[in-house]
Amino acid sequence: MLIVSEVRAQGSQPATAPGNAQPQSGSQQGFGGPPAGQQQQQELQRRRQQMQQTNQQQSTEQSPTAQPRLPASSNSGGATGQRSTGGQGAPPTSGRSEAGSLGEPRGATTPRAPVGGSLRSPSSLGVQTGAARVVAVAPEQLNLAEAIAIGLENNLTTLLAAERAEEARALQQQVRSFLLPNITGTAYQQNRTLNLAAQGLGGGGGEEMSGGGMGGGAAPIPSFVGPFNTFDARLNFSQTILNLAALREYKSSKSAVQVADLTAQLAREQVATFVALAYLTAQRSNLEVQAARADYQLATSLQELALKQRRAGVANGIDLVRAESRAAQERLRVVQAEANAEQTRLDLERAIGLPQGSATHLTDTLTIRADALPSVEAAVQQALASRLDTRIAEETIEQRALDRKARAAARYPIVNAVGDYGQSANTPFRNDRATRTYGVQLSVPVFDGGYTRGRINAALSRQRQAEWELGNSRGQVEQDVRTALVGWRLGAEQVRASEEQFRLATRELELATQRFRAGVADNTEVLEAQAGLANARALRVQALAQYGAARLNFAAATGTAQSFRL
């Protein structure tokens, strides 16, 4: 049996979820209806559009073509760990933000130098800032590699990305079902009455109809028939023989799975960057606490020296008051640094899924490494091969090209083999007879009002968009690498300069203290030298943080954040 029927545009009728269609018997179904599985295809197409819209929104929120970058330089970093929180609550700020502010003696010999260690807030990385689950027992010690591993297992971003990849596989399975046999079973028992006059059999609606040309002696036919029982139970079968649109749609769905897998890997890379940043921030705060305590200890010892000099008659009361004021200010900075360290510690625990307030000891510290800077050409080549956002852009082009071909294949005929077999009777065991229907169904698209052409043009436009995004992604990769190398080189120079400045500030304080102890000068020079040493100590901590941030920038730029180590 060969029947040609006009195919209406998909989506012109209300879509029905698979399995919600009313069962039809083989005697009632026929071959003139819509192609087998058309309602499921409509529902699947709607679901694919929803997923594409979701992916577009996610790419807008965290653009994969722009790798999250840590700042190369910033003037907002305070001497004791000022930082941006991105809406997570303002942390305690340091008392020394600029020369001449709280606790900074006027006329300090060493000016407050800006550093690039003001680390970005979690929201600036484009990833979820918290863990979706928490480990039962916090480890006693935690290095950076372990922190990244725990964060990858617990962070919300990686968990959601993995589930979206599973959703893409489930969608691929749905698309594949249109290429495989479909068998359904139906059964019903009815009790019916019929008005034959309403069907055009007889005229006038009387109780009986004449036999007409059947002869004068024929029995009259009643216009009202029933009640009578009808029973039908059968298996319905359909198999796609030729459907290029479904075949290309399946290939497109396979490519979409690859894109989802790469996106999940990109999420892991972003979470690794975020966790490393949180770890680096926490360790920077710990160093700032150590620096603040060292400053306070120095201020206390100088206060004791001023008291001895006052008792010996070498110094006067103003010298002692200056030293006491300086010690009180340094004590305040210790409290602020400890509060800031506690806040950064909570941020790290929240990011990787440790219990809040755990006593885990962070083992990796900020230090300068002897690694040589790679060449720009080698780093760019490594980044182009490793960066997942570029690979996603390449795979997206392939997926959208397949999607365009699938939409163009909607113009081709569809051939299905259909059939059914079952029992037809009054009741399951009365007048039962086996009946069957089988045949081939040909569906030829004739005219859909330009719907298919519109879908093809839309897919072609999305393919061109993906090509432009790939070109932008490759350009962004090179810029990220070059910027990271500049920051890395600058960070190394800052660390060396800060070490030299700390050495000179220590020497200056020693000389000023000797002059004050000898009674040839008051303690103004001592306080100025003390302020210079405190600034040099803070600058050294910030330079180490800047150096670590620059190296993390380079790891993110080359797609190796998961293997980053301090």
PDB file of N, CA and C in Angstrom, residues 16-87:
ATOM      1  N   THR A  16       2.562  16.812  21.508  1.00  0.00           N
ATOM      2  CA  THR A  16       2.126  15.876  22.531  1.00  0.00           C
ATOM      3  C   THR A  16       3.331  15.113  23.024  1.00  0.00           C
ATOM      4  N   ALA A  17       3.449  14.993  24.311  1.00  0.00           N
ATOM      5  CA  ALA A  17       4.579  14.271  24.872  1.00  0.00           C
ATOM      6  C   ALA A  17       4.520  12.819  24.460  1.00  0.00           C
ATOM      7  N   PRO A  18       5.660  12.177  24.245  1.00  0.00           N
ATOM      8  CA  PRO A  18       5.666  10.774  23.866  1.00  0.00           C
ATOM      9  C   PRO A  18       4.939   9.924  24.896  1.00  0.00           C
ATOM     10  N   GLY A  19       4.079   9.068  24.385  1.00  0.00           N
ATOM     11  CA  GLY A  19       3.355   8.176  25.257  1.00  0.00           C
ATOM     12  C   GLY A  19       1.994   8.673  25.666  1.00  0.00           C
ATOM     13  N   ASN A  20       1.632   9.944  25.335  1.00  0.00           N
ATOM     14  CA  ASN A  20       0.350  10.498  25.716  1.00  0.00           C
ATOM     15  C   ASN A  20      -0.714  10.335  24.649  1.00  0.00           C
ATOM     16  N   ALA A  21      -0.321   9.866  23.469  1.00  0.00           N
ATOM     17  CA  ALA A  21      -1.292   9.700  22.404  1.00  0.00           C
ATOM     18  C   ALA A  21      -2.245   8.564  22.754  1.00  0.00           C
ATOM     19  N   GLN A  22      -3.517   8.711  22.381  1.00  0.00           N
ATOM     20  CA  GLN A  22      -4.513   7.685  22.643  1.00  0.00           C
ATOM     21  C   GLN A  22      -4.258   6.480  21.766  1.00  0.00           C
ATOM     22  N   PRO A  23      -4.323   5.273  22.330  1.00  0.00           N
ATOM     23  CA  PRO A  23      -4.083   4.083  21.525  1.00  0.00           C
ATOM     24  C   PRO A  23      -5.161   3.898  20.487  1.00  0.00           C
ATOM     25  N   GLN A  24      -4.740   3.458  19.305  1.00  0.00           N
ATOM     26  CA  GLN A  24      -5.647   3.216  18.204  1.00  0.00           C
ATOM     27  C   GLN A  24      -5.476   1.785  17.730  1.00  0.00           C
ATOM     28  N   SER A  25      -6.548   1.185  17.373  1.00  0.00           N
ATOM     29  CA  SER A  25      -6.485  -0.168  16.837  1.00  0.00           C
ATOM     30  C   SER A  25      -6.019  -0.134  15.399  1.00  0.00           C
ATOM     31  N   GLY A  26      -5.599  -1.292  14.932  1.00  0.00           N
ATOM     32  CA  GLY A  26      -5.115  -1.356  13.567  1.00  0.00           C
ATOM     33  C   GLY A  26      -6.208  -1.074  12.570  1.00  0.00           C
ATOM     34  N   SER A  27      -7.434  -1.397  12.881  1.00  0.00           N
ATOM     35  CA  SER A  27      -8.523  -1.158  11.943  1.00  0.00           C
ATOM     36  C   SER A  27      -8.902   0.295  11.874  1.00  0.00           C
ATOM     37  N   GLN A  28      -8.536   1.085  12.894  1.00  0.00           N
ATOM     38  CA  GLN A  28      -8.911   2.488  12.909  1.00  0.00           C
ATOM     39  C   GLN A  28      -7.772   3.409  12.509  1.00  0.00           C
ATOM     40  N   GLN A  29      -6.545   2.923  12.634  1.00  0.00           N
ATOM     41  CA  GLN A  29      -5.397   3.814  12.419  1.00  0.00           C
ATOM     42  C   GLN A  29      -5.226   4.183  10.957  1.00  0.00           C
ATOM     43  N   GLY A  30      -5.176   3.219  10.064  1.00  0.00           N
ATOM     44  CA  GLY A  30      -4.988   3.506   8.655  1.00  0.00           C
ATOM     45  C   GLY A  30      -3.599   4.025   8.388  1.00  0.00           C
ATOM     46  N   PHE A  31      -3.403   4.585   7.149  1.00  0.00           N
ATOM     47  CA  PHE A  31      -2.086   5.088   6.753  1.00  0.00           C
ATOM     48  C   PHE A  31      -2.127   6.537   6.310  1.00  0.00           C
ATOM     49  N   GLY A  32      -3.263   7.196   6.428  1.00  0.00           N
ATOM     50  CA  GLY A  32      -3.363   8.543   5.888  1.00  0.00           C
ATOM     51  C   GLY A  32      -3.030   9.637   6.867  1.00  0.00           C
ATOM     52  N   GLY A  33      -2.705   9.297   8.121  1.00  0.00           N
ATOM     53  CA  GLY A  33      -2.437  10.293   9.140  1.00  0.00           C
ATOM     54  C   GLY A  33      -1.010  10.816   9.067  1.00  0.00           C
ATOM     55  N   PRO A  34      -0.592  11.516  10.106  1.00  0.00           N
ATOM     56  CA  PRO A  34       0.776  12.057  10.129  1.00  0.00           C
ATOM     57  C   PRO A  34       1.800  10.947  10.217  1.00  0.00           C
ATOM     58  N   PRO A  35       3.024  11.175   9.808  1.00  0.00           N
ATOM     59  CA  PRO A  35       4.063  10.146   9.864  1.00  0.00           C
ATOM     60  C   PRO A  35       4.242   9.626  11.284  1.00  0.00           C
ATOM     61  N   ALA A  36       4.652   8.390  11.393  1.00  0.00           N
ATOM     62  CA  ALA A  36       4.839   7.785  12.701  1.00  0.00           C
ATOM     63  C   ALA A  36       5.917   8.532  13.475  1.00  0.00           C
ATOM     64  N   GLY A  37       5.607   8.857  14.737  1.00  0.00           N
ATOM     65  CA  GLY A  37       6.574   9.549  15.579  1.00  0.00           C
ATOM     66  C   GLY A  37       6.625  11.046  15.384  1.00  0.00           C
ATOM     67  N   GLN A  38       5.708  11.639  14.616  1.00  0.00           N
ATOM     68  CA  GLN A  38       5.792  13.076  14.361  1.00  0.00           C
ATOM     69  C   GLN A  38       5.554  13.875  15.640  1.00  0.00           C
ATOM     70  N   GLN A  39       4.640  13.438  16.474  1.00  0.00           N
ATOM     71  CA  GLN A  39       4.387  14.158  17.711  1.00  0.00           C
ATOM     72  C   GLN A  39       5.609  14.109  18.625  1.00  0.00           C
ATOM     73  N   GLN A  40       6.244  12.945  18.688  1.00  0.00           N
ATOM     74  CA  GLN A  40       7.461  12.859  19.493  1.00  0.00           C
ATOM     75  C   GLN A  40       8.560  13.756  18.943  1.00  0.00           C
ATOM     76  N   GLN A  41       8.663  13.838  17.618  1.00  0.00           N
ATOM     77  CA  GLN A  41       9.669  14.707  17.013  1.00  0.00           C
ATOM     78  C   GLN A  41       9.400  16.170  17.346  1.00  0.00           C
ATOM     79  N   GLN A  42       8.142  16.570  17.346  1.00  0.00           N
ATOM     80  CA  GLN A  42       7.806  17.938  17.704  1.00  0.00           C
ATOM     81  C   GLN A  42       8.190  18.238  19.147  1.00  0.00           C
ATOM     82  N   GLU A  43       7.882  17.312  20.030  1.00  0.00           N
ATOM     83  CA  GLU A  43       8.239  17.508  21.432  1.00  0.00           C
ATOM     84  C   GLU A  43       9.759  17.557  21.613  1.00  0.00           C
ATOM     85  N   LEU A  44      10.468  16.691  20.893  1.00  0.00           N
ATOM     86  CA  LEU A  44      11.924  16.662  20.987  1.00  0.00           C
ATOM     87  C   LEU A  44      12.529  17.950  20.451  1.00  0.00           C
ATOM     88  N   GLN A  45      11.976  18.471  19.351  1.00  0.00           N
ATOM     89  CA  GLN A  45      12.473  19.719  18.794  1.00  0.00           C
ATOM     90  C   GLN A  45      12.283  20.864  19.776  1.00  0.00           C
ATOM     91  N   ARG A  46      11.150  20.869  20.454  1.00  0.00           N
ATOM     92  CA  ARG A  46      10.911  21.912  21.440  1.00  0.00           C
ATOM     93  C   ARG A  46      11.900  21.801  22.601  1.00  0.00           C
ATOM     94  N   ARG A  47      12.188  20.566  23.004  1.00  0.00           N
ATOM     95  CA  ARG A  47      13.137  20.360  24.085  1.00  0.00           C
ATOM     96  C   ARG A  47      14.553  20.801  23.671  1.00  0.00           C
ATOM     97  N   ARG A  48      14.928  20.528  22.434  1.00  0.00           N
ATOM     98  CA  ARG A  48      16.249  20.956  21.949  1.00  0.00           C
ATOM     99  C   ARG A  48      16.351  22.472  21.942  1.00  0.00           C
ATOM    100  N   GLN A  49      15.285  23.151  21.548  1.00  0.00           N
ATOM    101  CA  GLN A  49      15.310  24.606  21.551  1.00  0.00           C
ATOM    102  C   GLN A  49      15.481  25.141  22.967  1.00  0.00           C
ATOM    103  N   GLN A  50      14.821  24.496  23.946  1.00  0.00           N
ATOM    104  CA  GLN A  50      14.981  24.924  25.325  1.00  0.00           C
ATOM    105  C   GLN A  50      16.419  24.755  25.789  1.00  0.00           C
ATOM    106  N   MET A  51      17.048  23.615  25.429  1.00  0.00           N
ATOM    107  CA  MET A  51      18.429  23.392  25.822  1.00  0.00           C
ATOM    108  C   MET A  51      19.361  24.392  25.160  1.00  0.00           C
ATOM    109  N   GLN A  52      19.113  24.717  23.888  1.00  0.00           N
ATOM    110  CA  GLN A  52      19.949  25.688  23.203  1.00  0.00           C
ATOM    111  C   GLN A  52      19.824  27.069  23.848  1.00  0.00           C
ATOM    112  N   GLN A  53      18.606  27.453  24.240  1.00  0.00           N
ATOM    113  CA  GLN A  53      18.435  28.733  24.912  1.00  0.00           C
ATOM    114  C   GLN A  53      19.158  28.750  26.248  1.00  0.00           C
ATOM    115  N   THR A  54      19.089  27.617  26.974  1.00  0.00           N
ATOM    116  CA  THR A  54      19.797  27.525  28.250  1.00  0.00           C
ATOM    117  C   THR A  54      21.298  27.651  28.058  1.00  0.00           C
ATOM    118  N   ASN A  55      21.836  26.975  27.038  1.00  0.00           N
ATOM    119  CA  ASN A  55      23.277  27.050  26.770  1.00  0.00           C
ATOM    120  C   ASN A  55      23.703  28.451  26.372  1.00  0.00           C
ATOM    121  N   GLN A  56      22.849  29.142  25.589  1.00  0.00           N
ATOM    122  CA  GLN A  56      23.178  30.504  25.200  1.00  0.00           C
ATOM    123  C   GLN A  56      23.207  31.430  26.408  1.00  0.00           C
ATOM    124  N   GLN A  57      22.257  31.241  27.349  1.00  0.00           N
ATOM    125  CA  GLN A  57      22.258  32.060  28.547  1.00  0.00           C
ATOM    126  C   GLN A  57      23.497  31.804  29.389  1.00  0.00           C
ATOM    127  N   GLN A  58      23.904  30.533  29.482  1.00  0.00           N
ATOM    128  CA  GLN A  58      25.097  30.204  30.246  1.00  0.00           C
ATOM    129  C   GLN A  58      26.337  30.796  29.602  1.00  0.00           C
ATOM    130  N   SER A  59      26.414  30.738  28.276  1.00  0.00           N
ATOM    131  CA  SER A  59      27.584  31.299  27.601  1.00  0.00           C
ATOM    132  C   SER A  59      27.622  32.805  27.734  1.00  0.00           C
ATOM    133  N   THR A  60      26.448  33.449  27.900  1.00  0.00           N
ATOM    134  CA  THR A  60      26.419  34.891  28.122  1.00  0.00           C
ATOM    135  C   THR A  60      26.928  35.228  29.514  1.00  0.00           C
ATOM    136  N   GLU A  61      26.532  34.392  30.512  1.00  0.00           N
ATOM    137  CA  GLU A  61      26.942  34.647  31.880  1.00  0.00           C
ATOM    138  C   GLU A  61      28.417  34.357  32.081  1.00  0.00           C
ATOM    139  N   GLN A  62      28.924  33.252  31.491  1.00  0.00           N
ATOM    140  CA  GLN A  62      30.347  32.903  31.602  1.00  0.00           C
ATOM    141  C   GLN A  62      30.854  32.571  30.227  1.00  0.00           C
ATOM    142  N   SER A  63      31.266  33.609  29.515  1.00  0.00           N
ATOM    143  CA  SER A  63      31.672  33.435  28.129  1.00  0.00           C
ATOM    144  C   SER A  63      32.866  32.504  28.037  1.00  0.00           C
ATOM    145  N   PRO A  64      32.769  31.387  27.299  1.00  0.00           N
ATOM    146  CA  PRO A  64      33.900  30.475  27.208  1.00  0.00           C
ATOM    147  C   PRO A  64      35.038  31.011  26.370  1.00  0.00           C
ATOM    148  N   THR A  65      34.771  32.057  25.584  1.00  0.00           N
ATOM    149  CA  THR A  65      35.835  32.591  24.738  1.00  0.00           C
ATOM    150  C   THR A  65      36.728  33.552  25.486  1.00  0.00           C
ATOM    151  N   ALA A  66      36.334  33.938  26.685  1.00  0.00           N
ATOM    152  CA  ALA A  66      37.156  34.836  27.494  1.00  0.00           C
ATOM    153  C   ALA A  66      37.530  34.114  28.770  1.00  0.00           C
ATOM    154  N   GLN A  67      38.737  33.611  28.795  1.00  0.00           N
ATOM    155  CA  GLN A  67      39.189  32.860  29.963  1.00  0.00           C
ATOM    156  C   GLN A  67      39.265  33.790  31.157  1.00  0.00           C
ATOM    157  N   PRO A  68      38.773  33.379  32.341  1.00  0.00           N
ATOM    158  CA  PRO A  68      38.859  34.255  33.510  1.00  0.00           C
ATOM    159  C   PRO A  68      40.300  34.595  33.826  1.00  0.00           C
ATOM    160  N   ARG A  69      40.559  35.870  34.017  1.00  0.00           N
ATOM    161  CA  ARG A  69      41.931  36.314  34.235  1.00  0.00           C
ATOM    162  C   ARG A  69      42.051  36.981  35.592  1.00  0.00           C
ATOM    163  N   LEU A  70      43.132  36.713  36.260  1.00  0.00           N
ATOM    164  CA  LEU A  70      43.456  37.426  37.472  1.00  0.00           C
ATOM    165  C   LEU A  70      44.130  38.733  37.083  1.00  0.00           C
ATOM    166  N   PRO A  71      44.003  39.730  37.912  1.00  0.00           N
ATOM    167  CA  PRO A  71      44.550  41.035  37.541  1.00  0.00           C
ATOM    168  C   PRO A  71      46.058  41.031  37.511  1.00  0.00           C
ATOM    169  N   ALA A  72      46.599  41.737  36.548  1.00  0.00           N
ATOM    170  CA  ALA A  72      48.053  41.861  36.468  1.00  0.00           C
ATOM    171  C   ALA A  72      48.573  42.907  37.428  1.00  0.00           C
ATOM    172  N   SER A  73      47.795  43.930  37.671  1.00  0.00           N
ATOM    173  CA  SER A  73      48.225  44.967  38.604  1.00  0.00           C
ATOM    174  C   SER A  73      47.007  45.687  39.125  1.00  0.00           C
ATOM    175  N   SER A  74      47.110  46.218  40.320  1.00  0.00           N
ATOM    176  CA  SER A  74      46.001  46.942  40.934  1.00  0.00           C
ATOM    177  C   SER A  74      46.554  47.824  42.024  1.00  0.00           C
ATOM    178  N   ASN A  75      45.915  48.945  42.245  1.00  0.00           N
ATOM    179  CA  ASN A  75      46.330  49.854  43.293  1.00  0.00           C
ATOM    180  C   ASN A  75      45.457  49.746  44.518  1.00  0.00           C
ATOM    181  N   SER A  76      44.515  48.820  44.507  1.00  0.00           N
ATOM    182  CA  SER A  76      43.566  48.746  45.606  1.00  0.00           C
ATOM    183  C   SER A  76      44.009  47.838  46.716  1.00  0.00           C
ATOM    184  N   GLY A  77      45.134  47.124  46.554  1.00  0.00           N
ATOM    185  CA  GLY A  77      45.561  46.196  47.589  1.00  0.00           C
ATOM    186  C   GLY A  77      46.185  46.932  48.752  1.00  0.00           C
ATOM    187  N   GLY A  78      45.627  46.740  49.959  1.00  0.00           N
ATOM    188  CA  GLY A  78      46.170  47.364  51.148  1.00  0.00           C
ATOM    189  C   GLY A  78      47.335  46.565  51.676  1.00  0.00           C
ATOM    190  N   ALA A  79      47.982  47.119  52.651  1.00  0.00           N
ATOM    191  CA  ALA A  79      49.175  46.474  53.173  1.00  0.00           C
ATOM    192  C   ALA A  79      48.859  45.240  53.970  1.00  0.00           C
ATOM    193  N   THR A  80      47.640  45.130  54.494  1.00  0.00           N
ATOM    194  CA  THR A  80      47.290  43.947  55.278  1.00  0.00           C
ATOM    195  C   THR A  80      46.106  43.233  54.694  1.00  0.00           C
ATOM    196  N   GLY A  81      46.015  43.201  53.392  1.00  0.00           N
ATOM    197  CA  GLY A  81      45.079  42.266  52.776  1.00  0.00           C
ATOM    198  C   GLY A  81      43.722  42.801  52.454  1.00  0.00           C
ATOM    199  N   GLN A  82      43.569  44.013  51.958  1.00  0.00           N
ATOM    200  CA  GLN A  82      42.282  44.432  51.448  1.00  0.00           C
ATOM    201  C   GLN A  82      41.948  43.610  50.231  1.00  0.00           C
ATOM    202  N   ARG A  83      40.672  43.270  50.056  1.00  0.00           N
ATOM    203  CA  ARG A  83      40.288  42.428  48.929  1.00  0.00           C
ATOM    204  C   ARG A  83      38.855  42.702  48.560  1.00  0.00           C
ATOM    205  N   SER A  84      38.512  42.309  47.350  1.00  0.00           N
ATOM    206  CA  SER A  84      37.145  42.444  46.860  1.00  0.00           C
ATOM    207  C   SER A  84      36.390  41.172  47.140  1.00  0.00           C
ATOM    208  N   THR A  85      35.130  41.305  47.535  1.00  0.00           N
ATOM    209  CA  THR A  85      34.342  40.123  47.901  1.00  0.00           C
ATOM    210  C   THR A  85      33.225  39.842  46.941  1.00  0.00           C
ATOM    211  N   GLY A  86      32.969  40.715  45.995  1.00  0.00           N
ATOM    212  CA  GLY A  86      31.936  40.413  45.015  1.00  0.00           C
ATOM    213  C   GLY A  86      30.573  40.195  45.613  1.00  0.00           C
ATOM    214  N   GLY A  87      30.191  40.990  46.618  1.00  0.00           N
ATOM    215  CA  GLY A  87      28.863  40.870  47.157  1.00  0.00           C
ATOM    216  C   GLY A  87      28.726  39.864  48.270  1.00  0.00           C
TER     217      GLY A  87
END
